[in-house]
Coordinates of C-alpha atoms in Angstrom, one line a residue:
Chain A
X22 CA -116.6 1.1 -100.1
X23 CA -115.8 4.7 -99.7
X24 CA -116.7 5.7 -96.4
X25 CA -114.9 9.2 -96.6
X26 CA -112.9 11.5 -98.8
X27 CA -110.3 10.5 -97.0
X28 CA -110.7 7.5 -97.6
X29 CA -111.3 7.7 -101.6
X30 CA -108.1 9.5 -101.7
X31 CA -106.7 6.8 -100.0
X32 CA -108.2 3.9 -102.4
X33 CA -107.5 6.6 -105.8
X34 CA -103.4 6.7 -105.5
X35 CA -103.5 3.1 -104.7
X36 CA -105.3 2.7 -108.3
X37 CA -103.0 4.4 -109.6
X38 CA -99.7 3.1 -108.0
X39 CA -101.3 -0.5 -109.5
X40 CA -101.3 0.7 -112.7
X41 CA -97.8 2.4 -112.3
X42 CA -99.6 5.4 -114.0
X43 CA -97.5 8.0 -111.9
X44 CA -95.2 8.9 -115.1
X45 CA -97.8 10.1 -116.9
X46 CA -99.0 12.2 -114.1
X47 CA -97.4 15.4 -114.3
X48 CA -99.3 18.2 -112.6
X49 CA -99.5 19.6 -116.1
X50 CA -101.0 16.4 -117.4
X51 CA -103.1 15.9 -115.0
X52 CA -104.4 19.7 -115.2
X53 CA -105.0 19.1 -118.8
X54 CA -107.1 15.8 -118.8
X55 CA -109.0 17.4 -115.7
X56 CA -110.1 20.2 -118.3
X57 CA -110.8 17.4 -121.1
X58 CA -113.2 15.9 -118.3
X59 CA -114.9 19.0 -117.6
X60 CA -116.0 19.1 -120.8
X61 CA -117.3 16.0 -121.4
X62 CA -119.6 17.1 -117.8
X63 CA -120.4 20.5 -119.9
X64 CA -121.1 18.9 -123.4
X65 CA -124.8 17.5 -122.2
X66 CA -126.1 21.0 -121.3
X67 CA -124.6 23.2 -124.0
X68 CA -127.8 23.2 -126.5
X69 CA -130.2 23.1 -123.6
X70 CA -132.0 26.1 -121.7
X71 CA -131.3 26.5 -118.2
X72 CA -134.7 25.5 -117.3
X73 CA -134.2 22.1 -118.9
X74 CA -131.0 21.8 -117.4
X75 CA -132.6 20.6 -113.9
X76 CA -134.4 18.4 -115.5
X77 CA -132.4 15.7 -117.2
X78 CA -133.3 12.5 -118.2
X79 CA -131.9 9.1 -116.6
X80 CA -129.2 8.4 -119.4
X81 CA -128.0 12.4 -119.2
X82 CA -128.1 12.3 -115.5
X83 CA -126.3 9.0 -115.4
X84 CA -123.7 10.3 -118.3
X85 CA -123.1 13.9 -115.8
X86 CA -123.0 11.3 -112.6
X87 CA -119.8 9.9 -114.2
X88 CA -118.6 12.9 -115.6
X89 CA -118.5 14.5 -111.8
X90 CA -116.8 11.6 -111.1
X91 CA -114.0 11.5 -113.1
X92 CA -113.6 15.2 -112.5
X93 CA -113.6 14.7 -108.9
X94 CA -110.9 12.2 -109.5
X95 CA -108.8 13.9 -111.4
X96 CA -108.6 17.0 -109.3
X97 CA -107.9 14.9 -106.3
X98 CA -105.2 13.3 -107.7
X99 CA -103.6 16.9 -109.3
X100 CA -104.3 18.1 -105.5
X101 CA -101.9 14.8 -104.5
X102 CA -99.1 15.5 -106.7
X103 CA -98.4 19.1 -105.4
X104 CA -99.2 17.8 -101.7
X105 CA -102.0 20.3 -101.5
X106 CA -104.7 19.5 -99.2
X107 CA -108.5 20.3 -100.7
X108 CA -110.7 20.2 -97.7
X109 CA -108.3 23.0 -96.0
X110 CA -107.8 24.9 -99.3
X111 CA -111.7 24.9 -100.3
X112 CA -112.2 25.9 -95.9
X113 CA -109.5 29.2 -96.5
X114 CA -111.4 29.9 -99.8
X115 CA -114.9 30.0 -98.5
X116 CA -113.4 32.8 -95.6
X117 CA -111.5 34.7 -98.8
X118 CA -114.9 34.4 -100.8
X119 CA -117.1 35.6 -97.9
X120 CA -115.1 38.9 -97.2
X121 CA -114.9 39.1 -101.4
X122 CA -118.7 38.7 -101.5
X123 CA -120.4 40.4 -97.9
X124 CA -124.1 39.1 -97.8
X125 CA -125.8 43.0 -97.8
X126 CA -123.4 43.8 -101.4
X127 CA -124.4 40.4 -103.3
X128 CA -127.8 39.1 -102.0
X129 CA -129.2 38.4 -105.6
X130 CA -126.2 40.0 -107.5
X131 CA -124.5 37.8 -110.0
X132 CA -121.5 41.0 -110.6
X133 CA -118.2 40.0 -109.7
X134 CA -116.4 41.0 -106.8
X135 CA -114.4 43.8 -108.9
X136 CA -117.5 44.7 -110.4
X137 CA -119.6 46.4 -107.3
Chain B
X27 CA -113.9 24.6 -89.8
X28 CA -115.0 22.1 -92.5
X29 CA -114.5 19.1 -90.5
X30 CA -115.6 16.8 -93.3
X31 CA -116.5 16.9 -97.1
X32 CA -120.0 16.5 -95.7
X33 CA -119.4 19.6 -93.2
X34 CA -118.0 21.3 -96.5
X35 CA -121.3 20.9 -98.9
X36 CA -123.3 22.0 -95.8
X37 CA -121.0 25.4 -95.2
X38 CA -120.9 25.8 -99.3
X39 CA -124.9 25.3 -99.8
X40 CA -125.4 27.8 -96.6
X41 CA -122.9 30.0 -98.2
X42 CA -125.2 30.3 -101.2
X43 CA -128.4 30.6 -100.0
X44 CA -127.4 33.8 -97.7
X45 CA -126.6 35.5 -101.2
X46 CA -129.5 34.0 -103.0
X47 CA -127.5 32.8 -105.7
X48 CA -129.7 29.9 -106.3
X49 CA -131.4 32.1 -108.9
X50 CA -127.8 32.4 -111.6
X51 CA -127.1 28.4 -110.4
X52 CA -128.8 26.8 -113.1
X53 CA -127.2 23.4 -113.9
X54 CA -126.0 24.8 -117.0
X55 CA -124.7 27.9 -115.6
X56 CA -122.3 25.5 -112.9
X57 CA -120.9 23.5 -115.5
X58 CA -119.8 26.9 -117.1
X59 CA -118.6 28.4 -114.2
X60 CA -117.2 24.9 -113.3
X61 CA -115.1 25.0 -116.8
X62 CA -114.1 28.5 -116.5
X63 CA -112.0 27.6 -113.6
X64 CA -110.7 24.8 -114.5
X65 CA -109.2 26.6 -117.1
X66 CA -107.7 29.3 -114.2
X67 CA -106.1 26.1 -112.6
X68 CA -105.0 24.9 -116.3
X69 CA -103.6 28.4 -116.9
X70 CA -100.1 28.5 -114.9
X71 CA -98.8 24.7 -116.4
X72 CA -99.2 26.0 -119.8
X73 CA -96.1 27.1 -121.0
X74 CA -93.7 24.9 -118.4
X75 CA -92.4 21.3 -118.9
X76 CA -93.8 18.6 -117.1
X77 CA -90.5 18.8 -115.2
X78 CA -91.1 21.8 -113.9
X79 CA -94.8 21.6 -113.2
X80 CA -93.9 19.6 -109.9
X81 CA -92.1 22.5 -109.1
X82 CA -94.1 25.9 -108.5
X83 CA -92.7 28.6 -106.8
X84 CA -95.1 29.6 -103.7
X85 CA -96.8 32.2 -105.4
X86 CA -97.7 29.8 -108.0
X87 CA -98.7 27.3 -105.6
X88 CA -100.5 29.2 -104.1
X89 CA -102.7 30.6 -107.0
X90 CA -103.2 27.0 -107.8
X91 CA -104.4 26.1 -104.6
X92 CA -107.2 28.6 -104.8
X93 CA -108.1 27.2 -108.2
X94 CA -108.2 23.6 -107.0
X95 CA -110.8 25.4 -104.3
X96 CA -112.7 27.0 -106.6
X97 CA -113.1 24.0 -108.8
X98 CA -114.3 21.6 -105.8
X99 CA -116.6 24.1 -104.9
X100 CA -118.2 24.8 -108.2
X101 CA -118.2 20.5 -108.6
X102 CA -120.2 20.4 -105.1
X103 CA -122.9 22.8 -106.1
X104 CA -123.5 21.1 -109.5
X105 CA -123.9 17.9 -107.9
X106 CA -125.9 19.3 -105.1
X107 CA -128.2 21.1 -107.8
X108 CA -129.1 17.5 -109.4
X109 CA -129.2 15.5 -106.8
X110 CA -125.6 13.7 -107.3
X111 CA -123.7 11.9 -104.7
X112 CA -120.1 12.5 -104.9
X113 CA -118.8 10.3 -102.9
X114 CA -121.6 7.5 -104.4
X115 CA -120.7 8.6 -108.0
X116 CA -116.6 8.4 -107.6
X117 CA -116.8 4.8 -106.2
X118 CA -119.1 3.7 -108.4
X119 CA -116.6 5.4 -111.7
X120 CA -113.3 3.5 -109.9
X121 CA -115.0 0.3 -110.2
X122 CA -115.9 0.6 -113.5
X123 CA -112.3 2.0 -114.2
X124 CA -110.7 -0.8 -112.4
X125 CA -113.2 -3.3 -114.9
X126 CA -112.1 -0.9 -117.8
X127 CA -108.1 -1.0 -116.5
X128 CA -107.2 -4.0 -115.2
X129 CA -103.8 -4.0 -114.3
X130 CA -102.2 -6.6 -116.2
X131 CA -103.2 -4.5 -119.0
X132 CA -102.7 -0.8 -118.4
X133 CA -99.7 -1.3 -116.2
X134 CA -97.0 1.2 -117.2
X135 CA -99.9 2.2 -120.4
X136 CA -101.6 5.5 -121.6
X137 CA -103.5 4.1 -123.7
X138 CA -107.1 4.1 -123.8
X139 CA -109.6 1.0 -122.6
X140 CA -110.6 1.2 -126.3
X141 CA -107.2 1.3 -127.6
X142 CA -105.9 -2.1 -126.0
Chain C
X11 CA -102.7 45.3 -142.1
X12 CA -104.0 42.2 -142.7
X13 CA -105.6 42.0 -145.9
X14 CA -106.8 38.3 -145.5
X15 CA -106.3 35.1 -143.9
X16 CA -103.3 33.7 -145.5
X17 CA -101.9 37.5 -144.7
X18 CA -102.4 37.2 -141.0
X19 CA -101.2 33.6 -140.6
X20 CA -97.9 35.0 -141.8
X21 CA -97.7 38.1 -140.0
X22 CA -98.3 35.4 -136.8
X23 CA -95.3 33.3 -138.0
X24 CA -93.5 36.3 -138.3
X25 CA -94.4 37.2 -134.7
X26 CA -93.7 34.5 -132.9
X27 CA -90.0 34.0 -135.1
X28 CA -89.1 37.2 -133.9
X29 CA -89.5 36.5 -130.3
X30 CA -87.8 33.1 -130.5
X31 CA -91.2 31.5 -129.3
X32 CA -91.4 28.6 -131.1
X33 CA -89.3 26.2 -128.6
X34 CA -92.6 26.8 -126.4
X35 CA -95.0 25.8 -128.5
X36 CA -95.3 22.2 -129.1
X37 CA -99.2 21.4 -130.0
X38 CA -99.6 20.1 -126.7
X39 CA -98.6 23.5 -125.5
X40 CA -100.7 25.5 -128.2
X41 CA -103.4 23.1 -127.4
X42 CA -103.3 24.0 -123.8
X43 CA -103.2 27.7 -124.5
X44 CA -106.1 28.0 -126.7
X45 CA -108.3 25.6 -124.1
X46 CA -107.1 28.5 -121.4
X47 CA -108.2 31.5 -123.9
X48 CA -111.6 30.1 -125.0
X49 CA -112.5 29.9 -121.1
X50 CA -111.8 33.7 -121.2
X51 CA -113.8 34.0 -124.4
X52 CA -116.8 32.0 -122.0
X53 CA -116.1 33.6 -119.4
X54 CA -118.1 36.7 -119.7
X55 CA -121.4 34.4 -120.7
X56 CA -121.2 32.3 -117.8
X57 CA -124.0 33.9 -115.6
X58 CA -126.2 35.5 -118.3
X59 CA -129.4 34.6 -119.9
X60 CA -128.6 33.3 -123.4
X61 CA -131.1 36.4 -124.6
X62 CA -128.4 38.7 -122.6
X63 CA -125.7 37.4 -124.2
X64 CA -126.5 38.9 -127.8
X65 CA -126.7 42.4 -125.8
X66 CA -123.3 42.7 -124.2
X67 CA -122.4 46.4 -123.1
X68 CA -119.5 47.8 -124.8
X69 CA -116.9 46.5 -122.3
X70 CA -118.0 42.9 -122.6
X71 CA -118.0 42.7 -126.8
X72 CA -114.5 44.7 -126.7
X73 CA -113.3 41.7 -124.0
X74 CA -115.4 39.4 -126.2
X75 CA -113.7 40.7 -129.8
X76 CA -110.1 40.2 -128.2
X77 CA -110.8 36.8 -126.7
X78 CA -111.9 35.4 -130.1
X79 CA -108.5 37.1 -131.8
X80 CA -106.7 35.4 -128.8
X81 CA -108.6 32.3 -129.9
X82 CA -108.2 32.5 -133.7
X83 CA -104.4 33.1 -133.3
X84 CA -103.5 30.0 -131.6
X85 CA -106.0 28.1 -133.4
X86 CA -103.4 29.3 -136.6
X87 CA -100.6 28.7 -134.6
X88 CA -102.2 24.8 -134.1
X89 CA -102.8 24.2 -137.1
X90 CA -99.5 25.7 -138.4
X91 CA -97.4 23.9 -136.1
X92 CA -98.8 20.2 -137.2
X93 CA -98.9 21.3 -141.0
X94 CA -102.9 21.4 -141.2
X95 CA -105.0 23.9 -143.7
X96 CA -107.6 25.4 -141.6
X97 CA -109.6 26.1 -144.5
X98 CA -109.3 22.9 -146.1
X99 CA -110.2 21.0 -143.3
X100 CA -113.1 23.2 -142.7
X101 CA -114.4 22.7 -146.2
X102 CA -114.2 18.8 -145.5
X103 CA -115.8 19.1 -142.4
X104 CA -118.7 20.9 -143.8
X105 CA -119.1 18.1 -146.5
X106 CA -119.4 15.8 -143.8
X107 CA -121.6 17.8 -141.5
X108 CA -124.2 18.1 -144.6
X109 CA -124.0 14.3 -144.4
X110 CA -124.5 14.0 -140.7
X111 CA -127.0 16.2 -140.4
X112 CA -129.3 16.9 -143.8
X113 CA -131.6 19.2 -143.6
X114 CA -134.7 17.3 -143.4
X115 CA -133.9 15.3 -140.5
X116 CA -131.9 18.1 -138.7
X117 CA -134.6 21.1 -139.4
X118 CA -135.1 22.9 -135.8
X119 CA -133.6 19.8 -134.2
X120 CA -130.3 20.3 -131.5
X121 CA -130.0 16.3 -131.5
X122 CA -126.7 14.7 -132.3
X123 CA -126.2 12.7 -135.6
X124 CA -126.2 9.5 -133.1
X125 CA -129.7 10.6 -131.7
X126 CA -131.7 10.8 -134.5
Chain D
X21 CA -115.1 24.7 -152.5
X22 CA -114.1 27.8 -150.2
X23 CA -111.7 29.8 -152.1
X24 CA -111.4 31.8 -149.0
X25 CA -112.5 33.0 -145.1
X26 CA -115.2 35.0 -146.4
X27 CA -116.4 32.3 -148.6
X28 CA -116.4 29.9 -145.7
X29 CA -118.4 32.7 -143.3
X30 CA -121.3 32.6 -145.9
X31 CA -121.2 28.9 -146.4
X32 CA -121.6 28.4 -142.5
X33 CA -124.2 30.5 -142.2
X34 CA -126.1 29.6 -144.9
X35 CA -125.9 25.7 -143.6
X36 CA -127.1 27.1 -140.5
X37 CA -130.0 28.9 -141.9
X38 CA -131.3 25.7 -143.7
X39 CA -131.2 23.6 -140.7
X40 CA -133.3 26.3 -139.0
X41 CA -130.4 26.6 -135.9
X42 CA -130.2 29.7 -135.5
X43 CA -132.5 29.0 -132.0
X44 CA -130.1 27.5 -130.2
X45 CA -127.2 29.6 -131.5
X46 CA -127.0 32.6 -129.1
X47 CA -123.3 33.7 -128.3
X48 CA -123.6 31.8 -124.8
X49 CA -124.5 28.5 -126.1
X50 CA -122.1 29.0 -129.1
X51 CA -119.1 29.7 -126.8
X52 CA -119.9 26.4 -124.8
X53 CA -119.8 24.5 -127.7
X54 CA -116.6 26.5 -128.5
X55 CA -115.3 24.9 -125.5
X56 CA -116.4 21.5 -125.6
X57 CA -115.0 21.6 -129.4
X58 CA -111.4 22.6 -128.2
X59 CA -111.3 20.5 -125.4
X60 CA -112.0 17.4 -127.9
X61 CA -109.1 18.9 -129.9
X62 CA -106.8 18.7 -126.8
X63 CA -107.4 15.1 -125.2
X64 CA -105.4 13.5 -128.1
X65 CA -102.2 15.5 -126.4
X66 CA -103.0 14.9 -122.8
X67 CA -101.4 12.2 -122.0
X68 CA -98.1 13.0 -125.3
X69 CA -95.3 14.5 -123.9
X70 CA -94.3 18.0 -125.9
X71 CA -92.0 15.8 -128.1
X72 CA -94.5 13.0 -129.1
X73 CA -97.2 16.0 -129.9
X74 CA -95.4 17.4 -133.0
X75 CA -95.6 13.4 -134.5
X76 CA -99.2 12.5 -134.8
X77 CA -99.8 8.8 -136.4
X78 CA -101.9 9.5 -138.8
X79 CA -105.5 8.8 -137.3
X80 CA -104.3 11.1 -134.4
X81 CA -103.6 14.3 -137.3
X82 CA -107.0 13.2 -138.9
X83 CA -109.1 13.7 -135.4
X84 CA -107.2 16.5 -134.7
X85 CA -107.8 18.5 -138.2
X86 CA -111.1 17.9 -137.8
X87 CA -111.6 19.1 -134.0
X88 CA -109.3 22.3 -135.8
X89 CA -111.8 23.0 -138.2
X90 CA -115.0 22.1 -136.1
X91 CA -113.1 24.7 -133.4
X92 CA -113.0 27.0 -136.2
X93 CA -116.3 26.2 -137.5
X94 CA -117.7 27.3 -133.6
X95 CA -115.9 30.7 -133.9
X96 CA -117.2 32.0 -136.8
X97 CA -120.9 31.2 -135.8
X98 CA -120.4 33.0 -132.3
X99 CA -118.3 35.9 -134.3
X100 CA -120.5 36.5 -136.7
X101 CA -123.6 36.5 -133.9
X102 CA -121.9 39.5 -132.3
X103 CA -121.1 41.0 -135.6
X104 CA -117.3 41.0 -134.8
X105 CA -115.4 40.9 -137.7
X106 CA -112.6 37.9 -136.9
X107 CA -109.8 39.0 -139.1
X108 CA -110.4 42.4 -137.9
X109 CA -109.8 41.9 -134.1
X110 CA -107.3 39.8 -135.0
X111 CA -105.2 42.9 -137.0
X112 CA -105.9 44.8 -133.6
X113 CA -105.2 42.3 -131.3
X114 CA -101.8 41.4 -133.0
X115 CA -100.8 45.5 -132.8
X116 CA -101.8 45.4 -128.6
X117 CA -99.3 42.0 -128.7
X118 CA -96.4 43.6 -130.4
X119 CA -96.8 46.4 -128.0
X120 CA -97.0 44.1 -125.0
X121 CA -94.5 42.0 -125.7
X122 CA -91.9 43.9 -127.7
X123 CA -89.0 41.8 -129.1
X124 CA -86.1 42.7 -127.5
X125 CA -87.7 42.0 -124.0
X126 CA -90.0 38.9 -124.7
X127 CA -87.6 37.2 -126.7
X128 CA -87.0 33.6 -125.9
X129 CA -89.0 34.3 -122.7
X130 CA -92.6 32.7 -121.7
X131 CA -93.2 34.9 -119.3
X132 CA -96.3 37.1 -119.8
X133 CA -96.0 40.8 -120.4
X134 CA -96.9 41.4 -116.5
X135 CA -94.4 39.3 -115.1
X136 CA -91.7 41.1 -116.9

C-alpha cells in the first residue's frame, strides 16, 4: 500500500529498477511518453461539452482514473531522473503563481497574467 | 509550506477558489490546460540527444522544474474536479502494471504487454 | 510563392538543406516538435467556450493561422523524412473512415467505430 | 482519388457534411482532437532511439502513415472552420522563418532564433 507520495516514489523506481527499464528512461523519453499519456487522459473529453464532462460514466471515469495514474507516474519518475523534487517545486510555484495572479486582478478572470 | 501532497491539494484547491476559477475548470477544460503544459515541459528535450537530456544547464532546469509544477498542479485539480484519488488511482495502475510486466518478461524490454 | 502543395514541400526541403538541419531531425525528433506546436495551436482554446472559439479576435486567429503553418510544416517534414505521401495516405484513410463510419449509422453521432 | 490539396479539402468536408458533424466540430474541440491525433502518431517513437526512428518495420510505417494522414485530416477541418487558408499561412510563415533564422547564422545550429 501507498501510504504517502513519498512513499509511491519509493515503491515506482523500485518497479522500475526490477524491470531494468532505466535505459530507456531518458528525461527526453520519459517527457515524450508522459505527453503520449496525457492524451490518452484528454481523448475521452474531446467530443464532449463541458457540462458533460463532470459527469462521466463508470467505464470513462474508470478509463481517466488510470489515465491520471499513469500520468502521475510518469512525471514522477521524469522529476527522479533530473533529481528534482515536486512537492518543493509545485510549493515555490504556487508563491510565483500567487504574485502572477493577485486575488483583486483575477477573481473570475480566465486572461493570462500578460494579458491584464 | 506544503508539508504533504495532501497539504498541497488543500493549498492548490484554496488557491482556486479565492480567484473563483471553478467557473473555466470544467473537466474538459483541465485536461487541455493539463496537455498544454505538458507540451511546455516536452518543449526544451526536443531537439537534444537523450545524452544530453540528463544534462540541462540551470536555466534549463530550472524552466523545467516549473513545468513539472505546473503539470502536478493542473493533474491535482482534474482529479479533485471528479472525484479521483491519486494516491488510490496510482497504486491501483502499479499493480496492474506489475500483472501486465512481470519481470521475467520485461526485464531489460520496451516492448509493450501486448507485444510479448 | 507557393503555388501548391508539392511546391511548398520542396521549398521546406530546400529550407531546412540550407541550414544543415537535417542531422536534427530524426522522426522521433520531428514527432516531438510537432506534438510541442499543436499544444501552441490548442493553446489559445484552452479556457474558451467552444461557441467562442469560432469568434477569436484578430490576435488569436493571426497566432492561430501561424500555429497551424507551424503544424503543417513539420507534419511535411514527418512524412518526408520516413518517405510517406501525405495525400495518399489521406485518400486511404478516408476510404477507410467511410467504412468505419457510414453515414447511416454515424449521422449526428460523436461515437467511435467500436461504440456503435 | 485526390488529385490534389484542394481536392482533399472538399472531400473532407463533404464527408463531414453527410455525417451531420459539423456539431461537434468547433475549432476547440477540433484542435483537441488535433492533439490526441498527433500524440498517437508519436507513441510509436517514444521509447526508439533517434537512430531506430528513421527504420520503421513495416506495421510501425503503416500506423504511423495513417496517424500522418488522420493528423492531417484534423488540420484541415479546424483550418477550414476559421477560414484560414493552410497553404497560405504556410507561404507566410515560411517568409517570417527565413527571416528568423537566416542561413548563415542558423546553420547547423538548433538553437532557436532567440537564443542566438
Amino acid at each position: 500500500m501507498c501510504e504517502s507520495f513519498e512513499q509511491l516514489q519509493q515503491n515506482l523506481i523500485k518497479f522500475t529498477e526490477e524491470r531494468d527499464w532505466s535505459q530507456f528512461h531518458s528525461p527526453k523519453n520519459l517527457a515524450m511518453a508522459l505527453s503520449v499519456e496525457v492524451s490518452e487522459l484528454m481523448e475521452p473529453f474531446q467530443w464532449l461539452t463541458e457540462e458533460q464532462s463532470f459527469n462521466l460514466n463508470d467505464d470513462k471515469l474508470q478509463a481517466v482514473s488510470e489515465e491520471i495514474a499513469d500520468v502521475q507516474l510518469y512525471l514522477i519518475q521524469l522529476a527522479s531522473k533530473l533529481n528534482i523534487d515536486i512537492l518543493k517545486a509545485c510549493e515555490l510555484k504556487m508563491i510565483k503563481n500567487a504574485e502572477k495572479y493577485p486575488v483583486n486582478q483575477s477573481k473570475g478572470c480566465a486572461k493570462k497574467y500578460n494579458e491584464f
